[in-house]
XYZ file of C-alpha atoms in Angstrom:
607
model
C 102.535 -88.492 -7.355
C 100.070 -88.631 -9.926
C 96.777 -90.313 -8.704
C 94.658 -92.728 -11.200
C 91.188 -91.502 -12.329
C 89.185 -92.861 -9.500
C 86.778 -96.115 -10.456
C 83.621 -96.741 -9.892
C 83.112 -95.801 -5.987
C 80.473 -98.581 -5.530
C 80.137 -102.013 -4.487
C 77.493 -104.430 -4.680
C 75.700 -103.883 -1.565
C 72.678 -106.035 -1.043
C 69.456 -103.669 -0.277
C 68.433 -102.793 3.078
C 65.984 -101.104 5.456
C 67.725 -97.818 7.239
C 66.415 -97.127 10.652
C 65.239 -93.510 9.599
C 61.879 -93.208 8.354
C 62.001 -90.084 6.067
C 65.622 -88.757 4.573
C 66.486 -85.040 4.860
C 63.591 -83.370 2.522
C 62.597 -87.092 1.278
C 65.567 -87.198 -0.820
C 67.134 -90.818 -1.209
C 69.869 -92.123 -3.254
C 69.890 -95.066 -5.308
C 72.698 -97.213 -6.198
C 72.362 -98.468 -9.537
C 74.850 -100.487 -12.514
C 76.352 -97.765 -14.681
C 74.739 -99.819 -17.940
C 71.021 -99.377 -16.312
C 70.558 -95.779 -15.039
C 68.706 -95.118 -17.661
C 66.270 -97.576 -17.438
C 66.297 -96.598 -13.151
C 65.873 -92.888 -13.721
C 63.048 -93.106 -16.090
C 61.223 -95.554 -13.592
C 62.079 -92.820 -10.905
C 60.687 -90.101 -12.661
C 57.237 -92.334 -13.774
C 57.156 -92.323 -9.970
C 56.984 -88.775 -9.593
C 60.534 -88.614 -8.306
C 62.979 -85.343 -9.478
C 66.456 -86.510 -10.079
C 69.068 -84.286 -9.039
C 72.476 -85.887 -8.803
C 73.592 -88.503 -11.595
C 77.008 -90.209 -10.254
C 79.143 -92.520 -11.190
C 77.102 -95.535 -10.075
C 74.053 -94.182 -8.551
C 71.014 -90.842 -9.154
C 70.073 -88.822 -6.024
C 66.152 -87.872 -6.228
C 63.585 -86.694 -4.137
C 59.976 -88.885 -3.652
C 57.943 -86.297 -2.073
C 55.865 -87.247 0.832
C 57.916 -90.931 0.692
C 59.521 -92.583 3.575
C 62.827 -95.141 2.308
C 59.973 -98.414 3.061
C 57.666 -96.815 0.706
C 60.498 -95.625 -2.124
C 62.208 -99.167 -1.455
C 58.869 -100.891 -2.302
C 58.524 -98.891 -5.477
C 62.171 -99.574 -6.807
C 61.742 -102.511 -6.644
C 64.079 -103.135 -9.248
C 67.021 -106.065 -9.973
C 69.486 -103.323 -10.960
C 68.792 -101.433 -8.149
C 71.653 -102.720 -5.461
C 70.842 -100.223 -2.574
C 68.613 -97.604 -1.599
C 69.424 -95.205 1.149
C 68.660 -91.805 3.035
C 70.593 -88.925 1.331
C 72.393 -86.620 4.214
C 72.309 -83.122 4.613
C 75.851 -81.968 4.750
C 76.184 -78.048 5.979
C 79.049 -75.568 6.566
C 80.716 -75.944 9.628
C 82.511 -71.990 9.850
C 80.673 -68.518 11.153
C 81.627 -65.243 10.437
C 83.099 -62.930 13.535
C 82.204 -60.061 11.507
C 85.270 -58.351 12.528
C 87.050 -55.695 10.608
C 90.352 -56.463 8.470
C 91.994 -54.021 5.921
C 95.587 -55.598 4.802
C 96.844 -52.850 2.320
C 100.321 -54.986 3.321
C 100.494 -58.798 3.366
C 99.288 -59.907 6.500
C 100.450 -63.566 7.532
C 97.623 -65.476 9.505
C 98.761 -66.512 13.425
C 97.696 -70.172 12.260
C 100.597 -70.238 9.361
C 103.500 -69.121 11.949
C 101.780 -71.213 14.811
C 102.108 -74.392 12.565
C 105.843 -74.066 11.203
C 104.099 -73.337 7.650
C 106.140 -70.319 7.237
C 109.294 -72.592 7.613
C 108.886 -74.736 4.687
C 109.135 -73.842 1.233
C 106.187 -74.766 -1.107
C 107.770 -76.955 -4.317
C 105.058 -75.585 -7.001
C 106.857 -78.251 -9.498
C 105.377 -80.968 -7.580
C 102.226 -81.239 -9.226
C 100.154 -80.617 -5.739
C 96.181 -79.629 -6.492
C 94.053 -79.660 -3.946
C 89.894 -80.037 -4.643
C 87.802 -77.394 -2.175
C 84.145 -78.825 -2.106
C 82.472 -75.504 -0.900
C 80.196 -72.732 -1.809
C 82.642 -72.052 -4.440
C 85.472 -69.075 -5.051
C 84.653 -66.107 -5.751
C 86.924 -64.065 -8.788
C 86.417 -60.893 -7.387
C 89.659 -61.434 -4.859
C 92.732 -61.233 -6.583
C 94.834 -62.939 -4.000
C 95.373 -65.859 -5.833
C 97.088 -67.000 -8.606
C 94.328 -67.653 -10.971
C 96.150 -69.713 -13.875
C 96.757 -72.401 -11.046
C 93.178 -72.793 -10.121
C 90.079 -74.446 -12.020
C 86.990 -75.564 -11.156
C 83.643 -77.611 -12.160
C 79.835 -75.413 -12.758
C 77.415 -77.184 -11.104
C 73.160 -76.454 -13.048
C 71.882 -76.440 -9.534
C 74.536 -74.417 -7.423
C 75.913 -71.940 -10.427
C 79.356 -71.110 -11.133
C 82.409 -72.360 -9.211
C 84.209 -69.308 -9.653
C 81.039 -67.157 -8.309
C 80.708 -67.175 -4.707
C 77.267 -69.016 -2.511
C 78.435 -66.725 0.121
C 81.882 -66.026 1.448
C 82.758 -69.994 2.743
C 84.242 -71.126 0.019
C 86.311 -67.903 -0.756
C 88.048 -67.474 2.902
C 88.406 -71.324 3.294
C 90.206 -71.684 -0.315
C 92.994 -68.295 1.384
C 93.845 -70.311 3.999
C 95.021 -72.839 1.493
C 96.733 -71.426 -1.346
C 96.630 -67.691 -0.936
C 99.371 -65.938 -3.141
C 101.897 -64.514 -1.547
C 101.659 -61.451 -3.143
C 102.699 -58.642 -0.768
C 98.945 -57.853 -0.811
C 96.346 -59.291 1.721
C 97.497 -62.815 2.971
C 98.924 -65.468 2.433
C 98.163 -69.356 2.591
C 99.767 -72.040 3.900
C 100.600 -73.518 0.294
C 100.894 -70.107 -1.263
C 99.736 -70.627 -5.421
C 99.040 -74.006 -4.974
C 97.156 -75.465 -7.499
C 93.298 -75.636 -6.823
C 90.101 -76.965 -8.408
C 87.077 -75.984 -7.230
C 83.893 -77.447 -6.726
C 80.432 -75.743 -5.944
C 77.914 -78.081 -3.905
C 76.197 -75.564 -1.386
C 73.278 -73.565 -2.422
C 72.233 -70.220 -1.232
C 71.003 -71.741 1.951
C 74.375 -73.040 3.193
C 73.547 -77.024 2.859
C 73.850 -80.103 -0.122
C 73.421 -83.659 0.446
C 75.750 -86.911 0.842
C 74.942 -87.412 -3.283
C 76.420 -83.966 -3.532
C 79.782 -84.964 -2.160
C 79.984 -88.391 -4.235
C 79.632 -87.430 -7.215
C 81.849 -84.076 -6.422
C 84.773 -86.083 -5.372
C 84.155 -88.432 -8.309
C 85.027 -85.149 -10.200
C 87.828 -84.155 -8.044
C 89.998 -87.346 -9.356
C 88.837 -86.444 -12.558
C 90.842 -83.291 -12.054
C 93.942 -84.797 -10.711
C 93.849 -83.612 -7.525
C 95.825 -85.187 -4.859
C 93.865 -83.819 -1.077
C 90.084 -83.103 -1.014
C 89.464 -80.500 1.518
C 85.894 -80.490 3.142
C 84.917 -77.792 5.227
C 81.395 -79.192 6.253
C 79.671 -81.928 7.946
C 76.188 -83.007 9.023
C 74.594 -86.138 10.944
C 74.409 -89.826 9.563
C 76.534 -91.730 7.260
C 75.839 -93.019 3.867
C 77.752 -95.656 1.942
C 77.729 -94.089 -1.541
C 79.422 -91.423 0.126
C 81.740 -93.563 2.319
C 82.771 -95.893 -0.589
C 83.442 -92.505 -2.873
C 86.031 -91.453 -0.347
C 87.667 -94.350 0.189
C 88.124 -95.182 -3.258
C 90.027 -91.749 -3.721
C 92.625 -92.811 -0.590
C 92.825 -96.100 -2.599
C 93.848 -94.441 -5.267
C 97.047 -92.365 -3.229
C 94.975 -89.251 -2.026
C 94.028 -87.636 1.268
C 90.654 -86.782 2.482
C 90.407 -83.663 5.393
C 86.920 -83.125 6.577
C 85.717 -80.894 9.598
C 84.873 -82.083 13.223
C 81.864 -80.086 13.591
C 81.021 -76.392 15.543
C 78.578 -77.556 18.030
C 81.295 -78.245 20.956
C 80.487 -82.074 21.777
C 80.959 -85.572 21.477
C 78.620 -86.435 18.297
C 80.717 -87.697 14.998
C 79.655 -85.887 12.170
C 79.869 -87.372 8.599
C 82.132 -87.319 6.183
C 85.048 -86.502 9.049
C 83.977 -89.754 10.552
C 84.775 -92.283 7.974
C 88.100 -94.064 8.664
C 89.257 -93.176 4.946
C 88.850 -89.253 6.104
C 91.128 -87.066 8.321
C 89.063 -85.540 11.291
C 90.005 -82.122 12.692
C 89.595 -79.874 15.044
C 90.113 -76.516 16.059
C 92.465 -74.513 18.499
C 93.189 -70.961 18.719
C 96.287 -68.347 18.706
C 97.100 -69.546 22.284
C 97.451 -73.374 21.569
C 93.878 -74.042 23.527
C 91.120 -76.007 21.994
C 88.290 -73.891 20.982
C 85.111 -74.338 22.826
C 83.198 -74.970 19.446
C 85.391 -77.592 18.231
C 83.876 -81.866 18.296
C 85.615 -84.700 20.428
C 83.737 -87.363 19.649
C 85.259 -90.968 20.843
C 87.387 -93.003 19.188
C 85.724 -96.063 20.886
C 82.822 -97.802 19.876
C 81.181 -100.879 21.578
C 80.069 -101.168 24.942
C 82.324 -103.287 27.684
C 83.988 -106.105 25.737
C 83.164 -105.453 23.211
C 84.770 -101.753 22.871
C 86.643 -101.150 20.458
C 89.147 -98.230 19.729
C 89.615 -97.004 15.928
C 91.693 -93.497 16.080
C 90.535 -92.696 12.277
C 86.592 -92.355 13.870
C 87.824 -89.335 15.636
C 89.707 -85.721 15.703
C 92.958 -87.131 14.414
C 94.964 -83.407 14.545
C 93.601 -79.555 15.064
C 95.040 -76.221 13.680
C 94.222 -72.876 13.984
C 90.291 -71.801 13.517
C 89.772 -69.252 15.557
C 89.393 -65.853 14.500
C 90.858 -66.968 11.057
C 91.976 -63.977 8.738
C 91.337 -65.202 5.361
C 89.998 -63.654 1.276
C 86.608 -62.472 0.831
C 84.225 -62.162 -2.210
C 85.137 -58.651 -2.843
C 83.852 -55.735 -0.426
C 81.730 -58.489 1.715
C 83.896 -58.101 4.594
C 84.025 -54.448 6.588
C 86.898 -52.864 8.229
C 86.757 -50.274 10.435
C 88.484 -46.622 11.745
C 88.291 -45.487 15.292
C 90.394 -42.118 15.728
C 89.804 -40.237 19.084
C 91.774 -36.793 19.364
C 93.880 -37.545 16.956
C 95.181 -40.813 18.179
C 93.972 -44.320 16.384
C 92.525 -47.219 18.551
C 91.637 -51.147 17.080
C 88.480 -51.098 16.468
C 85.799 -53.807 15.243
C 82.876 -52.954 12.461
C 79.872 -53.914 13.922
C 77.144 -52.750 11.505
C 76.222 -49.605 9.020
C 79.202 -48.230 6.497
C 79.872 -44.540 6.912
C 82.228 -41.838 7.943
C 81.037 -39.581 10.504
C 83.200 -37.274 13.245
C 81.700 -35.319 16.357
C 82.182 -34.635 20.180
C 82.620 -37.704 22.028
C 79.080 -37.837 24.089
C 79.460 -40.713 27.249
C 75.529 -42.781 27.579
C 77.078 -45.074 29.652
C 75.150 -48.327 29.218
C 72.492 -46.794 26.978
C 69.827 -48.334 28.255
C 67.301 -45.296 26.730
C 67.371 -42.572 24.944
C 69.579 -39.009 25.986
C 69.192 -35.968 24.500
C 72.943 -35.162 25.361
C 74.196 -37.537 22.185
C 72.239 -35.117 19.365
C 74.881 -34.415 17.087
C 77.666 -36.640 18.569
C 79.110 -40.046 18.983
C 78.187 -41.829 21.795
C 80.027 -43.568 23.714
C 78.841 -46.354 25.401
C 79.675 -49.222 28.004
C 78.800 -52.917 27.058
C 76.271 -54.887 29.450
C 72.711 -54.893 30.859
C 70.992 -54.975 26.638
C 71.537 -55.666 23.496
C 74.307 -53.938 21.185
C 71.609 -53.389 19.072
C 69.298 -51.532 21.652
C 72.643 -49.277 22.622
C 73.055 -48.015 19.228
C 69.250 -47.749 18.146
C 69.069 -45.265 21.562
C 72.026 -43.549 20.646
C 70.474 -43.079 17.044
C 66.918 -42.462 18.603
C 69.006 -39.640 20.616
C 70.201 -37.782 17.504
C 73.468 -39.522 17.925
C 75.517 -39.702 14.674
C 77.839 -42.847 15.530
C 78.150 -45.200 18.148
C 81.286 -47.098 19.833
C 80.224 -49.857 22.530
C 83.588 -50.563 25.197
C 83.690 -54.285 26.072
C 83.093 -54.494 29.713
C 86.160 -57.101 29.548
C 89.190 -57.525 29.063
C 89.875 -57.678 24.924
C 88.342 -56.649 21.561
C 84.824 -56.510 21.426
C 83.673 -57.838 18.559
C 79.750 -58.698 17.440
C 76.662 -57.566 14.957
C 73.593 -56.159 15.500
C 71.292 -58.596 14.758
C 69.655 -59.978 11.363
C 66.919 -57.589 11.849
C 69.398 -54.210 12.371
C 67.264 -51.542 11.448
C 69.823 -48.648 12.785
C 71.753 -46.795 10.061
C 74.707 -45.136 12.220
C 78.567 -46.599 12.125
C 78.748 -48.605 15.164
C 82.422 -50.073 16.113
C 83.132 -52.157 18.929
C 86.372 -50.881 20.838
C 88.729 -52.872 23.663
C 88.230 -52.693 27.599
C 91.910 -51.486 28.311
C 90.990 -48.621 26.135
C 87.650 -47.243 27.795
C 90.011 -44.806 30.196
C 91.857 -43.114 27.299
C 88.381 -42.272 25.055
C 86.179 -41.073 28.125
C 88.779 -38.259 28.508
C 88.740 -37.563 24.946
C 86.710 -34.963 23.372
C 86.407 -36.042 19.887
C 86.093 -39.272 17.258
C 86.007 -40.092 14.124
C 84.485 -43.625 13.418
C 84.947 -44.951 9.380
C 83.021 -47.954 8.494
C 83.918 -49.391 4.481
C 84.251 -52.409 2.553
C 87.115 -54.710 2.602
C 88.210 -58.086 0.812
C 89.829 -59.637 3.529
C 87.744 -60.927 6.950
C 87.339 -63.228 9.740
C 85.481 -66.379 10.391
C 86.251 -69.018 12.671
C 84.527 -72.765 13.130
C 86.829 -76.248 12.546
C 85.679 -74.998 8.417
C 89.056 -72.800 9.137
C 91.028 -75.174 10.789
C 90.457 -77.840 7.633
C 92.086 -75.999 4.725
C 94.694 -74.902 7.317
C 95.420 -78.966 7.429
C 94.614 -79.588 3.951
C 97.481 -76.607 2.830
C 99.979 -77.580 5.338
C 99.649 -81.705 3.488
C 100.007 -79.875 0.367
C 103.518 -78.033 1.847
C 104.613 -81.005 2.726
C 103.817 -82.964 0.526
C 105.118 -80.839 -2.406
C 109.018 -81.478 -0.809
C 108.428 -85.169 -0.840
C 105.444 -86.271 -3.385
C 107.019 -89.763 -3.894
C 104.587 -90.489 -0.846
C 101.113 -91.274 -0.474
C 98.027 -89.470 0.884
C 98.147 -92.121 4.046
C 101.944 -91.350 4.545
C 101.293 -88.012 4.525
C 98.443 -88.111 6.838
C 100.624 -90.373 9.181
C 103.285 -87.840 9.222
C 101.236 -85.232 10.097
C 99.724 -86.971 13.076
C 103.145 -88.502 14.250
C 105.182 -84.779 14.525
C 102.274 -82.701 15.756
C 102.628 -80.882 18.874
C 100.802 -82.207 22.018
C 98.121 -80.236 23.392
C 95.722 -80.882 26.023
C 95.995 -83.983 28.053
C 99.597 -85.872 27.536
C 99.730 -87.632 24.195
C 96.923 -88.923 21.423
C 93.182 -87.158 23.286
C 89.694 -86.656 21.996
C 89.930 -83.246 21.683
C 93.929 -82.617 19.750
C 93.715 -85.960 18.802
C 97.524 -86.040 18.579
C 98.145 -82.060 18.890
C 98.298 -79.059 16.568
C 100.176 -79.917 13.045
C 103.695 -78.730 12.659
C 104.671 -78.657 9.096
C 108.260 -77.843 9.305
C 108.328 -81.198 11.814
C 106.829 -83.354 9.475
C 109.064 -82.313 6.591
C 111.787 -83.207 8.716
C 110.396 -86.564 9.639
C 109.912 -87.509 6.323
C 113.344 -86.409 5.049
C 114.787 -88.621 7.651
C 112.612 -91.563 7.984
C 110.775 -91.360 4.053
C 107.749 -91.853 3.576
C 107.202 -95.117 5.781
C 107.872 -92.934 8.524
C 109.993 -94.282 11.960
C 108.803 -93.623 15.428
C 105.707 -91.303 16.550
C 107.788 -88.405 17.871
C 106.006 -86.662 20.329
C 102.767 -87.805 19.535
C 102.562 -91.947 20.855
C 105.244 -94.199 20.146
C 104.712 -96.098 16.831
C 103.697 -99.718 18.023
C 103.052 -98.432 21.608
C 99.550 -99.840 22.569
C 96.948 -100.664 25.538
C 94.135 -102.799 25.526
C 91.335 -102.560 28.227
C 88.966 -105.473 29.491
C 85.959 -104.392 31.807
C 84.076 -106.546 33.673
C 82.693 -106.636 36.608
C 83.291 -108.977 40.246
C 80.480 -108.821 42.798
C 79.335 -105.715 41.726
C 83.146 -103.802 41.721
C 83.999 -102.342 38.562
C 87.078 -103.638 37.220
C 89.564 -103.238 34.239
C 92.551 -105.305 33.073
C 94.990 -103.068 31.091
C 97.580 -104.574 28.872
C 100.724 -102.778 27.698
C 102.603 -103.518 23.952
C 105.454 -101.864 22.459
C 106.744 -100.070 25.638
C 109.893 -98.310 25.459
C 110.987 -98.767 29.080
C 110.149 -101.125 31.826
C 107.603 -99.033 33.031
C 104.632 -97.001 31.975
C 102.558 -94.354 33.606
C 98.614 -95.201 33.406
C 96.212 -92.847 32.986
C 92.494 -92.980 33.687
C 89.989 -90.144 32.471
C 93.535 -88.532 31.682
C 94.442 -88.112 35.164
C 97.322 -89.790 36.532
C 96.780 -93.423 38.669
C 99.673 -95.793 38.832
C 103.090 -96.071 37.288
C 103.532 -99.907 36.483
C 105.401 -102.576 35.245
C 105.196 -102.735 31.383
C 105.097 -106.255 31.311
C 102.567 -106.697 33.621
C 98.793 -106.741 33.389
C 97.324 -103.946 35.540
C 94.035 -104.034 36.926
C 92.113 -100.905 38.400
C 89.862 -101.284 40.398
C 87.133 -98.789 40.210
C 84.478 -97.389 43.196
C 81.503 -96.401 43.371
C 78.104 -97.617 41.881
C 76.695 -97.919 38.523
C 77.622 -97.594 35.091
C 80.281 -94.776 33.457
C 82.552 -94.462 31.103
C 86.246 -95.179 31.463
C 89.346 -93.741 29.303
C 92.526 -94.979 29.402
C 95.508 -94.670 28.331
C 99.095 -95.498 28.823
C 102.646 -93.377 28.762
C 106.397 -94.044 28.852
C 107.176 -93.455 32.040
C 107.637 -90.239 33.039
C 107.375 -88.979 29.298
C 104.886 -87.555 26.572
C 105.115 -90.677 24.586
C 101.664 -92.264 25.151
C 99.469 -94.620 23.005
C 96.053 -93.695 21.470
C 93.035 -93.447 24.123
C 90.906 -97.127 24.778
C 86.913 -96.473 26.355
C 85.107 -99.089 28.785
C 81.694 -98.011 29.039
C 79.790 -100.222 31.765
């Protein structure tokens, strides 16, 4: 599928008053006919106002000092349509700073644990996927260059120079070559474009990503992948997206890092995919945002599954391509024998007597001249190794106290200079009866990071896999696909925190080969039509809610309140709980063929 140059992303709004006072660094964006920016910008700038973004249909500029009242009042303009706060938008993936070295191709857990390794990418397709990030980074030759462009940006530099590592390790998990070298992505040499937006600070603006995706159509690119997020929505923004669904394409934004219910912008627009993050082990990580899929209060609730975490994927302890030599990897060899190991700070090769400090809590004039070896707890890693250094010691490796790796840094204000690794608990035995080390410390290409910024280009690559096999669809097919033949995790069927499970690519290639692209029933997610409505009211002060069933398979379904189990029922039947207690709460509900995994999407009451 070929997707139309997108049009103009804006509609005639009339102009009103937001509820925030002052905009992220007083920046604001005006919407604005194509035929009169000219005539806008130059009253902006006799205003004192510094234009930084001019988009198809609007400028983004900043009116120091000016709250949206005051910069409303002095645009007071008739080809001005709408004025607005423009939203910070930030990176939503950290570093683990953990060590990686693949001399051989190394295939990521989250490509096996998602059936990407079971489908074949069709690179005649015509798939491109857009990465709005801190750009890509040429150093890393894990990709297949001739596939990939990209758009320079005066304020954020070149796309194909990195604004940190984001943009390099998120773009590997989506189109990584597969090379024999380093690793591979889920749509390995798919085509990319690139766009830079974040400056050296990590953060652009709602603007930022209009006119960027505005660009992406330009370039023909069929999914947008956003790894990035921030707080409050913004129409110019909302109406860009949408537009570029209109058109046929697919959206994937981030849920957000910060582990609760709060919808973060663009992921919460209906025209974008929301997802979250789950690790190796099929759990959802503790970082990853469930916001609700209700809005409303009582009545008036209503349930939208597009406003929430709609699938997850991998994002935990992601292996992906780094900027060249920003990532470390690390050696640990103990009498002769190697152990995993984890960089923690300071490149270097040194070898000594093993010297034991325990916890290192202060200095010990036993580790001059060796490598101390030290057990995790009571300080900082940082303290440990600046005693050990402070001792004479000439490396340090820190023993997590359990079970596991131990992986972490020592601080943005490290002022210790020795190799320091981090080493696994089931280990500690072998290397206190060993009498010597060798700790190495270097550069390496390849690293880990892990926020839902990983578990979005896994989701973007695996739509491009798919897609590439049956490209006679749309973005929305695509998207439904996903969500109908992804594998259920947490609660039984569609939840805030899966949404409707972990994405299975080889499963939605076979969906679509057998149902096309309209797609049949929900497999194992909720059953197509398969619905419940919830009305909350209350009678003499007793909480109650009427539940209402449609599109059951069987006579009966299992309800399910606050995903615990409460009454298998007729189908056909209204069902009414009847809730104790005093006071308000919130309610979610949900209903299940009985006895199966075949539920519908979640409904709130909040009294």
């Amino acid at each position: 599928m070929k997707l139309t140059k997108l049009a103009s992303a804006v509609m005639a709004l009339s102009v009103g008053i937001s509820t925030q006072a002052f905009a992220d660094d007083d920046r604001y964006v005006i919407q604005v006919e194509n035929g009169k920016k000219g005539v806008v910008k130059a009253l902006a700038k006799k205003l004192g106002a510094q234009v930084h973004v001019d988009g198809n249909g609007f400028i983004a500029a900043t009116f120091s000092g000016k709250d949206l009242a005051t910069v409303k009042g002095l645009l007071n303009n008739p080809h001005v349509k709408l004025v607005e706060a423009d939203q910070r938008r930030h990176l939503m993936g950290f570093s683990d700073t953990k060590d990686a070295d693949p001399s051989n191709q190394i295939t990521p857990y989250a490509v096996f644990q998602s059936q990407a390794d079971q489908v074949n990418f069709n690179s005649a397709a015509g798939m491109k996927v857009c990465v709005i990030d801190s750009g890509l980074d040429a150093s890393n030759q894990d990709f297949v260059w001739n596939n990939i462009t990209g758009d320079n940006d005066s304020g954020t530099g070149n796309w194909n120079e990195n604004g940190g590592p984001h943009g390099t390790h998120v773009a590997g998990t989506i189109g990584a070559a597969d090379n024999n070298i380093g690793v591979v992505g889920m749509a390995p040499g798919v085509d990319m474009h690139i766009i830079k937006v974040f400056n050296a600070e990590g953060w652009g603006y709602s603007s930022d990503l209009a006119h960027a995706t505005n660009l992406c159509s330009a370039a023909g690119a069929n999914i947008i992948s956003m790894s990035l997020g921030g707080g409050g929505s913004n129409s110019i923004e909302s109406n860009a997206f949408q537009s570029f669904v209109d058109a046929g394409g697919l959206v994937v934004a981030a849920a957000g890092n910060d582990g609760n219910n709060v919808r973060s912008y663009p992921a919460g627009y209906p025209s974008v995919m929301m997802v979250g993050a789950n690790d190796a082990n099929n759990n959802i990580a503790d970082f990853s945002q469930f916001p609700s899929c209700t809005s409303g209060r009582g009545k008036r609730a209503t349930a939208d599954e597009y406003s929430c975490v709609e699938v997850t994927a991998g994002g935990v302890d992601t292996l992906s391509t780094y900027p060249a030599g920003m990532a470390t990897s690390s050696s640990l060899v103990a009498d002769g024998a190697y152990f995993a190991s984890s960089a923690m700070e300071n490149a270097g090769t040194v070898s000594g007597t093993l010297y034991y400090m325990g916890t290192a809590e202060g200095t010990d004039a036993g580790a001059n001249g060796n490598v101390c070896l030290i057990d995790r707890g009571v300080i900082s890693f940082y303290d440990k190794v600046a005693n050990c250094e402070n001792s004479g010691g000439i490396g340090a490796i820190i023993v997590n106290n359990e079970p596991g790796m131990l992986y972490g840094t020592l601080g943005d204000t490290n002022a210790t200079s020795i190799p320091a690794v981090g080493a696994a608990q089931e280990d500690q035995a072998t290397l206190l009866a060993a009498s010597s080390a060798t700790i190495d410390i270097g550069a390496s290409d390849y690293g880990f990071m892990s926020g839902t910024s990983m578990a979005t280009p896994a989701v973007s690559g695996i739509a491009a896999l798919v897609w590439s096999n049956h490209n006679e669809c749309t973005g929305s097919e695509i998207r439904e696909a996903l969500k109908a033949t992804a594998l259920d995790g947490g609660a039984a069927g569609n939840d805030v925190y899966f949404g409707y499970g972990i994405v299975q690519a080889a499963a939605a290639d076979a969906y679509l080969t057998a149902n096309g692209c309209a797609g049949g029933d929900n497999g194992g997610g909720t059953g197509g039509d398969f619905s419940i409505s919830a009305n909350g009211y209350k009678s003499k002060g007793v909480k109650m809610v009427d539940l209402t069933f449609s599109g059951a398979a069987g006579a009966s379904v299992d309800v399910y309140r606050n995903s615990s189990k409460i009454a298998t029922t007729s189908a056909s039947t209204t069902y009414t709980d009847t809730i104790s207690g005093k006071g308000g709460g919130t309610y979610t509900y949900k209903a299940c063929d009985a006895g199966t995994s075949i539920c519908t999407a979640d409904v709130t009451v909040v009294f």
